[in-house]
Structures are given as C-alpha cells and as structure tokens.
C-alpha cells in the first residue's frame, strides 16, 4: 500500500493501450516497478490500425527504432484520410471526395488563406490549394525518401499497422529492454483498501498483485473503472449513432497492387466503411448504427464495397464488434486511471482513440504523482483535461456528418438535424460562416484536432463562409502561399518514391 513515494504500477490489460502506457512509463520513469497483467481468456480487440502523426513521437520516446517497427508490424505510411461520398454519395459522376491531410496548410495562422481561396479559386478543393499532401496521396507517393532519417518526414505522416503485430513488438520491447514484468493471468477479483483505494488484483494463478497505482487498460470490459468503481459512461449515442463495426482482413488481388497512403473512409446509406492498406493485406470494416441498420444490411454494404474495390472472392467472414459509444464520467478515481477502450470509445473515424491513449500516457508520465497525498489533485486535473478532450473529439467527429447533403436514409437525415449536434458545434458553425476556424476557438495548444483539421473537413464538406473580399496585400500574401504549395507539389511528386516501392525497399534493407 502506498505510503510515501510511488514505487509500483500495475497495468491491467495487454492490448495496444496497456503496452503503450507500460512502455512510456518504463522509458520515462525507470525507477518505477511496472507489472502488466493480461488474460489469456480475454482476447485483445485486434483492430485499431490507423494512427495520428503523434505516434512517431511516442515510438521514439519508448525507444523503438522506426525500421524495426516497419519490419515487424506490416507498416504503411498514412498522410491523412480521404472521405468518399460523405456529402452526396460515393457512386456515379456526382460522387464526392475530399481529403483531410496531416500537413498544416502552408501559411496557416499567418495568411488569410480561406478568403483568398474564395476570392480567387473557389472551385478548387481547399486542401489541394493549401497542401501538397493531396497530390502525394493521389499519385501514391511516399511521404519521405529512402535517405530521410528515421521518423523524419518530407510530408507529415502517421502509420497504418497490424494491431496484433504492434502489440507483440511493444510487449517484447517493454519486457526485454525496459524491464516491465509480464504476467499472463486472469484477474477475477479486485481487493479494496480501507480508504477505498484498490489494494490488489486477485489472479487465478499468481495470487494477489498489489501496487501503488493501477492503470485500467482492460478494454471494453473496463474491469476496474467500470465494474469495480462503477463510473458510468457519458453516452454519446444521441450525437454519434454508430455502435457496431464489422472488420475483415482482405488480401490483395496481386501482391504489387498500389498501396494507399491515406485511410479511405467511404460513406454508405447507414454508416461508413474504412479501408486501410497494409503492405500484404487491407484492413476493411463497416461501421454502422444498430438503430438504423441490421447486421445483415451492414454485411451486404461491406460485400458490395469489397467487390467494387477488387477484393478476391475468397476472404474470411467478418466478425461483429458491438459497443456503447461514450466516455467515462471520470477517468481517474482514487489510485486507478483508465486509458484506452476502458475509458471510452466513440467510433474509429479519424483514429482518435490511440491518439487519446498517447496523450493520456504522456500526461501520466509528466504528472506522475510523487505520493498518494498529491494523487487526488493530479486526478482531478487529469479528469478535467480529458473530459475537455473527449468533448472536442465528439464535436470534430460530428462535423463530418452534420454538413451532409445526403438524403438517402433516416441515418443521414438525423445527422443533419441540429438537435443532434453538440452545443458547441451549434454555436461555432454560424461563426465559421463569417470567418475561418482559428486557434482561439480551441482551449489547448495540443488539441487532438486543431483549427486546420476543422478547415479541411468544413470546406471538404462544401461549407462556404461568406466572401469578404480581402485587400490586395492580403491576397498577395495568400497567393505566395498557394504558389509555394504548387512548387512543393511539383518537386515532391516526381522526387518522392512510390509508396509501395519505398515500403518494399525498407522491408528488404531491414531484413
Ligand atoms: C472497430 C474498431 C476500430 C478501431 N479503429 C481504430 C483506429 O483506426 N485507430 C485508433 O486509434 N483506434 C481505433 N480503435 C480503437 C483501438 O482499437 C483501441 O483504442 C486500442 O486497440 C486499444 O485497445 P485496449 O488496449 O484499450 O483494449 P484491448 O485491445 O481490448 O485489450 C484489453 C486487454 O485487457 C485484458 N483483460 C480484460 N479483462 C481482463 C481480466 N479480467 N484479467 C486480465 N486481463 C484482462 C485483455 O486480456 C486484453 O489484454 C478501433 C476500435 C474499434 C472497436
């Protein structure tokens, strides 16, 4: 039991969240004794293959090399997301698409890009005018060269990877290099101290595992935060209706098929389908709301998509993951912090879940309480911060749906209805008719989704602010930025290798 300094941490759960937290804590606090316990009887969720560029920093902090990671985890480079059919529908000549690239617009925050775009070239997609990433994605170019250093970028990037292989690599590294103790056992009871803290977890074969601090990474089971402490979820079902997903792994028809360098998110009548290209297979999944679509309908939509995108006929049957969209009313209670799916899950759009795991783990490392006496203060600040972050993630995800013009189902009509929008989005959208989303609309320097992300989605979805013709000087500044983007695209597209050829090269040289 913790008396003075905090010495021991027990992580419950060996999915991506558990191993990321254990790895970061062990790398940044080598004096701590860290144990991770995971059950053989409860499989990891096994999805979560799209990330945010913050993952580059996280891997470096843990001490992993990028080439090992690429060699071991079926990695591809992700330069952003492409949204097909979210405005009007994906099929036919009227089909729409837009990009949310990871590169900030050139001149973002300095030049009045949005008004200059509206005044000079409004028919052109905004993202295409302000970032070379769109052309790199369309041309299937990698975001870096062979000689670019590890984790370095020519164009900003994150990763796609195989979640199972990623967990194995993190585990090996944490156990062999960082000294994390690994226990494979099922936790069947939580033992409380007199003050209500958790004293120990009782396992089937390893007795009682005690610690000063417990991290609940037990996935959707939420064994500590939910089952033991009874902290309820804030349900977001009325805002973001999706509550089920059908993932499937599909081989390429031929091994040299182009390798997408963005996540492709295609809307269907009652949900959307993700498509993530890894070097030797695609991870595809249908996300839907059970209130609007049956599982048979979702499966049929997935099959239509797989046929249309050339998946071979021989493929495994998809499984179904059902969940309750929402996040915990508190994440840190007494001496227990929930990170990962135990803390909540909304939906896979924009890969916010692992980004929140990284932020939570970094925050824990930075503010690790020295003793039990300071823990409640740290916990309260952590809870405030992450309640804010979850609420902003929800605003941003809803933005993808709220502006749709689709009228092909109750699902999309309900998303368009402002009564289903978060209050903050209802307030901000009219303001954004008059000016672009800006830094001061958001409360944190390290927002999960900054103002630039809002601009990409708003304008990609056809939202147009009122034109207020900029002065000649402002136009000139913005035009210089547009010219710089065009110059970068002219240099990068022929100068960067094809995405698949770079991955093939990195795999060969790392072997
Ligand atoms: C359909 C879907 C798609 C997703 N896509 C993305 C994406 O593209 N990008 C992204 O960032 N995120 C995505 N996510 C979220 C992402 O998968 C998770 O955030 C991530 O995998 C972390 O999961 P976890 O470690 O919290 O839980 P899990 O992987 O479920 O791990 C839970 C662990 O707890 C252990 N455990 C549970 N109960 C016990 C017990 N009693 N005793 C001992 N051990 C126990 C289990 O053995 C397991 O090791 C997606 C999620 C879903 C559902």
Coordinates of C-alpha atoms and ligand atoms in Angstrom, one line a residue, residues 12-18 37-40 42-51 185-188 217-221 223 245 247 274 276 321 323 339-342 345 348 351-355 357, ligand 1:
X12 CA -4.3 -4.4 -16.3
X13 CA -4.5 -5.3 -20.0
X14 CA -2.1 -6.1 -22.8
X15 CA -3.7 -4.5 -25.8
X16 CA -2.2 -1.5 -27.6
X17 CA -3.2 0.8 -24.7
X18 CA -1.7 -1.4 -22.0
X37 CA -1.1 -8.5 -16.3
X38 CA -3.2 -9.7 -19.2
X39 CA -5.6 -12.6 -19.5
X40 CA -5.3 -15.5 -22.0
X42 CA -9.9 -12.3 -23.0
X43 CA -8.5 -11.5 -26.4
X44 CA -7.4 -8.0 -27.4
X45 CA -9.8 -6.1 -29.6
X46 CA -7.3 -6.6 -32.5
X47 CA -8.4 -3.6 -34.5
X48 CA -7.1 0.0 -34.4
X49 CA -4.7 0.2 -37.3
X50 CA -4.9 3.9 -38.2
X51 CA -2.9 6.4 -36.2
X185 CA -3.3 -14.5 -15.8
X186 CA -6.9 -13.7 -15.4
X187 CA -7.9 -11.1 -12.8
X188 CA -11.0 -12.4 -11.1
X217 CA -6.4 -0.9 -19.8
X218 CA -8.8 -3.8 -19.8
X219 CA -10.6 -2.7 -22.9
X220 CA -14.4 -2.6 -23.3
X221 CA -14.7 -4.8 -20.1
X223 CA -12.8 -4.2 -15.2
X245 CA -18.4 -2.4 -36.6
X247 CA -13.9 -5.6 -39.5
X274 CA -12.9 2.2 -43.5
X276 CA -6.6 0.7 -44.6
X321 CA -17.9 -5.7 -32.6
X323 CA -20.1 -1.2 -28.2
X339 CA -6.7 4.5 -20.5
X340 CA -7.8 3.0 -23.8
X341 CA -11.2 1.4 -24.5
X342 CA -11.9 1.2 -20.8
X345 CA -14.9 4.6 -27.4
X348 CA -12.9 4.7 -35.4
X351 CA -8.3 7.4 -35.5
X352 CA -8.7 9.5 -32.3
X353 CA -8.6 6.5 -29.9
X354 CA -4.9 5.7 -30.0
X355 CA -4.1 9.5 -30.1
X357 CA -4.1 6.8 -25.4
Ligands
LIG1 C1 -14.0 -1.3 -34.8 C2 -12.9 -0.5 -34.2 C3 -11.9 0.1 -35.0 C4 -10.9 0.9 -34.4 N1 -10.0 1.6 -35.2 C5 -9.1 2.4 -34.7 C6 -8.2 3.2 -35.5 O1 -8.2 3.1 -36.7 N2 -7.4 4.0 -34.8 C7 -7.4 4.1 -33.5 O2 -6.6 4.9 -33.0 N3 -8.2 3.4 -32.7 C8 -9.0 2.5 -33.3 N4 -9.8 1.8 -32.5 C9 -9.6 1.8 -31.0 C10 -8.4 0.9 -30.7 O3 -8.6 -0.4 -31.2 C11 -8.1 0.8 -29.2 O4 -8.1 2.1 -28.7 C12 -6.8 0.1 -29.0 O5 -6.8 -1.1 -29.6 C13 -6.6 -0.1 -27.5 O6 -7.4 -1.1 -27.0 P1 -7.2 -1.5 -25.5 O7 -5.8 -1.9 -25.3 O8 -7.8 -0.5 -24.6 O9 -8.2 -2.8 -25.3 P2 -8.0 -4.3 -25.8 O10 -7.2 -4.4 -27.0 O11 -9.4 -4.9 -25.8 O12 -7.2 -5.0 -24.6 C14 -7.8 -5.4 -23.4 C15 -6.8 -6.2 -22.6 O13 -7.3 -6.4 -21.2 C16 -7.2 -7.7 -20.8 N5 -8.2 -8.0 -19.8 C17 -9.5 -7.7 -19.9 N6 -10.1 -8.3 -18.8 C18 -9.1 -8.9 -18.0 C19 -9.1 -9.6 -16.8 N7 -10.2 -9.8 -16.1 N8 -7.9 -10.1 -16.4 C20 -6.8 -9.9 -17.1 N9 -6.7 -9.2 -18.3 C21 -7.9 -8.7 -18.7 C22 -7.3 -8.5 -22.1 O14 -6.7 -9.8 -22.0 C23 -6.5 -7.6 -23.1 O15 -5.1 -7.9 -23.0 C24 -10.8 1.0 -33.0 C25 -11.7 0.3 -32.2 C26 -12.7 -0.4 -32.8 C27 -13.7 -1.1 -31.9

